[in-house]
Amino acid sequence: MPRDPYAVLGVPRDASEQDIKKAFRALARELHPDVNAHDPDAEEKFKQAAEAHEILSDPQRRATYDRFGHEGLRSGGYAPNFDAFGSIGDLFDAFFGSGAFGARTGPEQGADVAVTIEIDLHEAAEGVEREVAFEAIDRCEHCRGNGAEPGTPIETCERCGGSGQLQAVTRTPFGQMVRTMICDRCEGEGRIASQPCRECRGRGRRTGRRTLRVEVPPGIADGQRIRLSGRGHAGEVGAPAGDLYVLVRVREDERFVREGDDLVTALDVAAPLAALGATLEVPTLDGSSPVALAPGTQPGDVLTLKGQGMPALGRGRRGDLRVVVNVVIPRRLSDEQRALLERLNMTLTEENMRSQESMFAKLRRALGSQAA
Ligand SMILES: [Zn+2]
Ligand SMILES: [Zn+2]
């Protein structure tokens, strides 16, 4: 059963045209999907309100309804069909024009721009400056963004009288409606260049290639982004520009694995040398550094070079370089090597094999160094 349009809009039977319009607008504002996204019945309620408004805002239709009710309207050929509109958003636009409920309040901010740079681990540790080049919308310098050829006046738009909006009366499946639209001549600006800028054709903006120096801070990690506020696309006149996001990719380094601020590297040491102990050069970010292996160094032992890791982003302290000893057992022995090892093996005693650590401590260390 269609509902009583007076009840739907909540107006008395002697309500003026103005009251009806006001009630409908207030109801629409309440039911707008931006405001009332959680009400599943909002769409149905708005359709009812729209129908009520269609009936009561037309004097002839209203008179028919007052005398004969919905039945009288139907036999008179009135058949509202709001389902012709795809969504409730379209329905709102049909009644009030797009952006009528505060969606567009001013000149639009520029969009963001994203670029990617690739650096190596050393650059990530030291920090680096990079030039990035990208396409961006810039303010037109010729007209300084106002869209008018320099020296020519900017006039009030004749079509909309400077309001930026047009009222259009249209016939729709459910009657005559007044809609508000953005002026198509001045695109809502209200003002228009009498002679559009010849460089940007009156847009005030143009696409250009831009280069920018980007400072990559020491300690940056792969996949992090640097945001340069206001360095993206220019906005419309009077609105801020978008931001530039620089995605930093740090190339993998075959010598180091990064673990937070620490670097981890593996050092191959032949088994006899690990037994004897030695001072060896290990690669560091800046070159190499000597590291002392104690006699009897075991596979998986970790030597730590303090402060030779990555700097912590935004703080001074550097992480450590952890050197994991990889004891290599010699393969493909010559006859002489075999003889030597056989002799050595004959001399080995329990004492040579005994560890200072208990098995439990060894396990804990192995697990701990993995978790660190
Ligand atoms: Zn221009
Ligand atoms: Zn206009």
mmCIF file of C-alpha atoms and ligand atoms in Angstrom, residues 156-166 182-192, ligand 2:
data_model
loop_
_atom_site.group_PDB
_atom_site.id
_atom_site.type_symbol
_atom_site.label_atom_id
_atom_site.label_comp_id
_atom_site.label_asym_id
_atom_site.label_seq_id
_atom_site.Cartn_x
_atom_site.Cartn_y
_atom_site.Cartn_z
ATOM 1 C CA THR A 156 31.886 36.691 -14.445
ATOM 2 C CA CYS A 157 30.422 33.692 -16.246
ATOM 3 C CA GLU A 158 27.433 34.859 -18.269
ATOM 4 C CA ARG A 159 25.798 31.478 -18.333
ATOM 5 C CA CYS A 160 25.433 31.010 -14.572
ATOM 6 C CA GLY A 161 25.769 34.638 -13.489
ATOM 7 C CA GLY A 162 28.804 33.771 -11.388
ATOM 8 C CA SER A 163 27.170 31.189 -9.144
ATOM 9 C CA GLY A 164 28.876 28.257 -10.877
ATOM 10 C CA GLN A 165 25.565 26.412 -10.884
ATOM 11 C CA LEU A 166 22.676 26.043 -13.269
ATOM 12 C CA ILE A 182 27.554 22.482 -12.190
ATOM 13 C CA CYS A 183 27.744 25.167 -14.868
ATOM 14 C CA ASP A 184 29.187 23.551 -17.975
ATOM 15 C CA ARG A 185 30.677 26.787 -19.274
ATOM 16 C CA CYS A 186 32.813 27.791 -16.271
ATOM 17 C CA GLU A 187 32.885 24.308 -14.701
ATOM 18 C CA GLY A 188 31.602 25.674 -11.423
ATOM 19 C CA GLU A 189 34.159 28.456 -11.098
ATOM 20 C CA GLY A 190 31.674 31.246 -11.714
ATOM 21 C CA ARG A 191 34.375 33.167 -13.509
ATOM 22 C CA ILE A 192 35.785 32.648 -16.931
HETATM 23 ZN ZN ZN B 2 29.218 29.466 -15.231
#
